[in-house]
Amino acid sequence: MNGQNWMDLVMGQMQKEVLLETNQYTRQYGLVLSNDDTELLIEERKGTLKEQRRIEFGESILPQIIYAFCDSSYINQASYAKILARLQEIFYLYKNEMMDEITDEELIHFMKEQFETICYGDLDYLEHTCLDVFAQAIRAGYRGYIESNGYGEYDQFDEVKRWDSELYQAVLKELCWR
Amino acid sequence: MDEKGRYQMEELVSIVAKLTKQYAGYESTSVTYEKAQQLMEAVLYCISELVIDEKTTLLSSNLTAEEAYGAGYEKVLEKVEQMRLLYNALTKIFDSYGNKCLYDAVVKEVPEFLMWYDVKYNPQNTIVILDYPLLVDISKYSGIDAVFEYVKHIYLEQLFLHSYPKVYVEHILQNECKDVKGMIENLFHIVLSDIMKDKESKKRIQEMEEEYLTQAWKNVNLKES
């Protein structure tokens, strides 16, 4: 049976209603998807799945991404749909890069945590730095995220010296006590 | 089912969807194209187990695709069990006569297959290479079907070889090739050809080989011992 043909038939038409339903929860954060937004996201999903050579038979990952990210400090109504489309794209890319070793939930947890902290809402940094480094570790055999469920994982792989409170205190003391 | 006895795509996809969820442990909403294709082939492999030959099939229009898959899956499990019994019977009489290729096939590769064979998600995968050459072409088979045929034929060949003294067999093999250990030849063919060489033509030897293998299989009775 030709692989591409039968898979082309299985697009698992994501229902708009499923996406619109998320508005009931996300509204409290000032985020609402319009009909146009949902159509855009459905089209983006099809394209991204095809590009990443992945297939979803039933439910989409998008509602899970929505529920995880809707309380983000870095998402507002103006950029909501666009950011969701990007997050979806990054998600499928890294499911491949991590060779499906990580569950959906673990990956979303990692993405959200880094997006809110290290990345300060920068999707490019999330995609090209945090996730890239983490994916390399997983491909090399790292499985610590199973126990942590994807939380608190990045510190041990972070190559950048970041905010150090002890250093800050030391410098502050020096400046103030001069 | 359509008039040609084939199931509709939607029915098959529905089975693949369930299998995919099981495969992913309900922890992933998507899989790669390659994995999805593997799982589709797994479903088709199981359904095809109900087709015994071109004329005989256990498939009927009363069976849904899911029922056919379930029945086929059970047949695959049954076949693995039969293969295990056959392999146990083979190991009781097995003699490689110093040939490494035959030894590796029986002592290493078949147990490797039994250890790693994935009945549910990859039944079509034969896994092992099976270097020792048989006289029959089993290339049309895959998965448990291929290994079952392979073990069956080696077992039948062993029954034949054991009907002659070991020293005699070893003598024939050494006459055929100095490096009995390293040769990659079918031992049954060498011994039968030698025995019959003064009496029969090459074509007749091939016919006798096929006749022997067919008849000998009818006499095999596998039981758990």
PDB file of N, CA and C in Angstrom, chain A residues 111-144:
ATOM      1  N   MET A 111       8.736  23.230  27.020  1.00  0.00           N
ATOM      2  CA  MET A 111       8.603  24.411  26.157  1.00  0.00           C
ATOM      3  C   MET A 111       8.030  25.596  26.942  1.00  0.00           C
ATOM      4  N   LYS A 112       6.986  25.331  27.714  1.00  0.00           N
ATOM      5  CA  LYS A 112       6.334  26.427  28.453  1.00  0.00           C
ATOM      6  C   LYS A 112       7.291  27.012  29.488  1.00  0.00           C
ATOM      7  N   GLU A 113       7.971  26.150  30.197  1.00  0.00           N
ATOM      8  CA  GLU A 113       8.877  26.613  31.255  1.00  0.00           C
ATOM      9  C   GLU A 113       9.983  27.495  30.660  1.00  0.00           C
ATOM     10  N   GLN A 114      10.564  27.047  29.573  1.00  0.00           N
ATOM     11  CA  GLN A 114      11.661  27.816  28.954  1.00  0.00           C
ATOM     12  C   GLN A 114      11.133  29.108  28.324  1.00  0.00           C
ATOM     13  N   PHE A 115       9.977  29.027  27.711  1.00  0.00           N
ATOM     14  CA  PHE A 115       9.356  30.205  27.075  1.00  0.00           C
ATOM     15  C   PHE A 115       9.163  31.316  28.092  1.00  0.00           C
ATOM     16  N   GLU A 116       8.748  30.931  29.301  1.00  0.00           N
ATOM     17  CA  GLU A 116       8.456  31.913  30.342  1.00  0.00           C
ATOM     18  C   GLU A 116       9.702  32.421  31.053  1.00  0.00           C
ATOM     19  N   THR A 117      10.760  31.641  31.059  1.00  0.00           N
ATOM     20  CA  THR A 117      11.942  32.008  31.857  1.00  0.00           C
ATOM     21  C   THR A 117      13.126  32.387  30.980  1.00  0.00           C
ATOM     22  N   ILE A 118      13.871  31.432  30.556  1.00  0.00           N
ATOM     23  CA  ILE A 118      15.098  31.673  29.783  1.00  0.00           C
ATOM     24  C   ILE A 118      14.830  32.479  28.507  1.00  0.00           C
ATOM     25  N   CYS A 119      13.717  32.171  27.825  1.00  0.00           N
ATOM     26  CA  CYS A 119      13.468  32.780  26.512  1.00  0.00           C
ATOM     27  C   CYS A 119      12.751  34.133  26.590  1.00  0.00           C
ATOM     28  N   TYR A 120      12.161  34.441  27.714  1.00  0.00           N
ATOM     29  CA  TYR A 120      11.411  35.701  27.858  1.00  0.00           C
ATOM     30  C   TYR A 120      10.443  35.921  26.695  1.00  0.00           C
ATOM     31  N   GLY A 121       9.788  34.847  26.268  1.00  0.00           N
ATOM     32  CA  GLY A 121       8.783  34.944  25.213  1.00  0.00           C
ATOM     33  C   GLY A 121       9.335  34.936  23.796  1.00  0.00           C
ATOM     34  N   ASP A 122      10.649  34.709  23.652  1.00  0.00           N
ATOM     35  CA  ASP A 122      11.260  34.716  22.313  1.00  0.00           C
ATOM     36  C   ASP A 122      11.182  33.306  21.707  1.00  0.00           C
ATOM     37  N   LEU A 123      10.368  33.165  20.679  1.00  0.00           N
ATOM     38  CA  LEU A 123      10.172  31.843  20.080  1.00  0.00           C
ATOM     39  C   LEU A 123      11.412  31.369  19.322  1.00  0.00           C
ATOM     40  N   ASP A 124      12.138  32.286  18.722  1.00  0.00           N
ATOM     41  CA  ASP A 124      13.361  31.897  18.004  1.00  0.00           C
ATOM     42  C   ASP A 124      14.370  31.316  18.978  1.00  0.00           C
ATOM     43  N   TYR A 125      14.496  31.949  20.143  1.00  0.00           N
ATOM     44  CA  TYR A 125      15.438  31.451  21.147  1.00  0.00           C
ATOM     45  C   TYR A 125      14.982  30.083  21.656  1.00  0.00           C
ATOM     46  N   LEU A 126      13.696  29.944  21.830  1.00  0.00           N
ATOM     47  CA  LEU A 126      13.146  28.653  22.271  1.00  0.00           C
ATOM     48  C   LEU A 126      13.492  27.560  21.263  1.00  0.00           C
ATOM     49  N   GLU A 127      13.270  27.888  19.974  1.00  0.00           N
ATOM     50  CA  GLU A 127      13.453  26.886  18.941  1.00  0.00           C
ATOM     51  C   GLU A 127      14.927  26.565  18.709  1.00  0.00           C
ATOM     52  N   HIS A 128      15.748  27.596  18.629  1.00  0.00           N
ATOM     53  CA  HIS A 128      17.131  27.392  18.170  1.00  0.00           C
ATOM     54  C   HIS A 128      18.147  27.204  19.274  1.00  0.00           C
ATOM     55  N   THR A 129      17.738  27.454  20.518  1.00  0.00           N
ATOM     56  CA  THR A 129      18.719  27.290  21.600  1.00  0.00           C
ATOM     57  C   THR A 129      18.237  26.252  22.613  1.00  0.00           C
ATOM     58  N   CYS A 130      17.271  26.609  23.422  1.00  0.00           N
ATOM     59  CA  CYS A 130      16.824  25.702  24.489  1.00  0.00           C
ATOM     60  C   CYS A 130      16.453  24.322  23.971  1.00  0.00           C
ATOM     61  N   LEU A 131      15.559  24.313  22.998  1.00  0.00           N
ATOM     62  CA  LEU A 131      15.079  23.013  22.512  1.00  0.00           C
ATOM     63  C   LEU A 131      16.173  22.261  21.763  1.00  0.00           C
ATOM     64  N   ASP A 132      17.012  22.986  21.053  1.00  0.00           N
ATOM     65  CA  ASP A 132      18.096  22.341  20.304  1.00  0.00           C
ATOM     66  C   ASP A 132      19.056  21.635  21.255  1.00  0.00           C
ATOM     67  N   VAL A 133      19.417  22.333  22.315  1.00  0.00           N
ATOM     68  CA  VAL A 133      20.349  21.753  23.296  1.00  0.00           C
ATOM     69  C   VAL A 133      19.714  20.545  23.980  1.00  0.00           C
ATOM     70  N   PHE A 134      18.448  20.695  24.344  1.00  0.00           N
ATOM     71  CA  PHE A 134      17.742  19.611  25.033  1.00  0.00           C
ATOM     72  C   PHE A 134      17.592  18.397  24.122  1.00  0.00           C
ATOM     73  N   ALA A 135      17.307  18.649  22.851  1.00  0.00           N
ATOM     74  CA  ALA A 135      17.144  17.554  21.885  1.00  0.00           C
ATOM     75  C   ALA A 135      18.451  16.779  21.721  1.00  0.00           C
ATOM     76  N   GLN A 136      19.555  17.516  21.722  1.00  0.00           N
ATOM     77  CA  GLN A 136      20.855  16.842  21.594  1.00  0.00           C
ATOM     78  C   GLN A 136      21.075  15.896  22.774  1.00  0.00           C
ATOM     79  N   ALA A 137      20.705  16.365  23.957  1.00  0.00           N
ATOM     80  CA  ALA A 137      20.871  15.543  25.165  1.00  0.00           C
ATOM     81  C   ALA A 137      20.012  14.285  25.072  1.00  0.00           C
ATOM     82  N   ILE A 138      18.799  14.441  24.593  1.00  0.00           N
ATOM     83  CA  ILE A 138      17.896  13.280  24.489  1.00  0.00           C
ATOM     84  C   ILE A 138      18.412  12.297  23.458  1.00  0.00           C
ATOM     85  N   ARG A 139      18.885  12.803  22.352  1.00  0.00           N
ATOM     86  CA  ARG A 139      19.432  11.904  21.318  1.00  0.00           C
ATOM     87  C   ARG A 139      20.663  11.176  21.829  1.00  0.00           C
ATOM     88  N   ALA A 140      21.377  11.798  22.765  1.00  0.00           N
ATOM     89  CA  ALA A 140      22.572  11.161  23.343  1.00  0.00           C
ATOM     90  C   ALA A 140      22.206  10.170  24.443  1.00  0.00           C
ATOM     91  N   GLY A 141      20.897  10.097  24.783  1.00  0.00           N
ATOM     92  CA  GLY A 141      20.473   9.090  25.746  1.00  0.00           C
ATOM     93  C   GLY A 141      19.929   9.620  27.056  1.00  0.00           C
ATOM     94  N   TYR A 142      19.869  10.911  27.213  1.00  0.00           N
ATOM     95  CA  TYR A 142      19.376  11.484  28.479  1.00  0.00           C
ATOM     96  C   TYR A 142      17.887  11.200  28.658  1.00  0.00           C
ATOM     97  N   ARG A 143      17.482  10.744  29.871  1.00  0.00           N
ATOM     98  CA  ARG A 143      16.074  10.425  30.104  1.00  0.00           C
ATOM     99  C   ARG A 143      15.579  10.992  31.431  1.00  0.00           C
ATOM    100  N   GLY A 144      16.302  11.940  31.972  1.00  0.00           N
ATOM    101  CA  GLY A 144      15.927  12.510  33.273  1.00  0.00           C
ATOM    102  C   GLY A 144      14.579  13.204  33.280  1.00  0.00           C
TER     103      GLY A 144
END
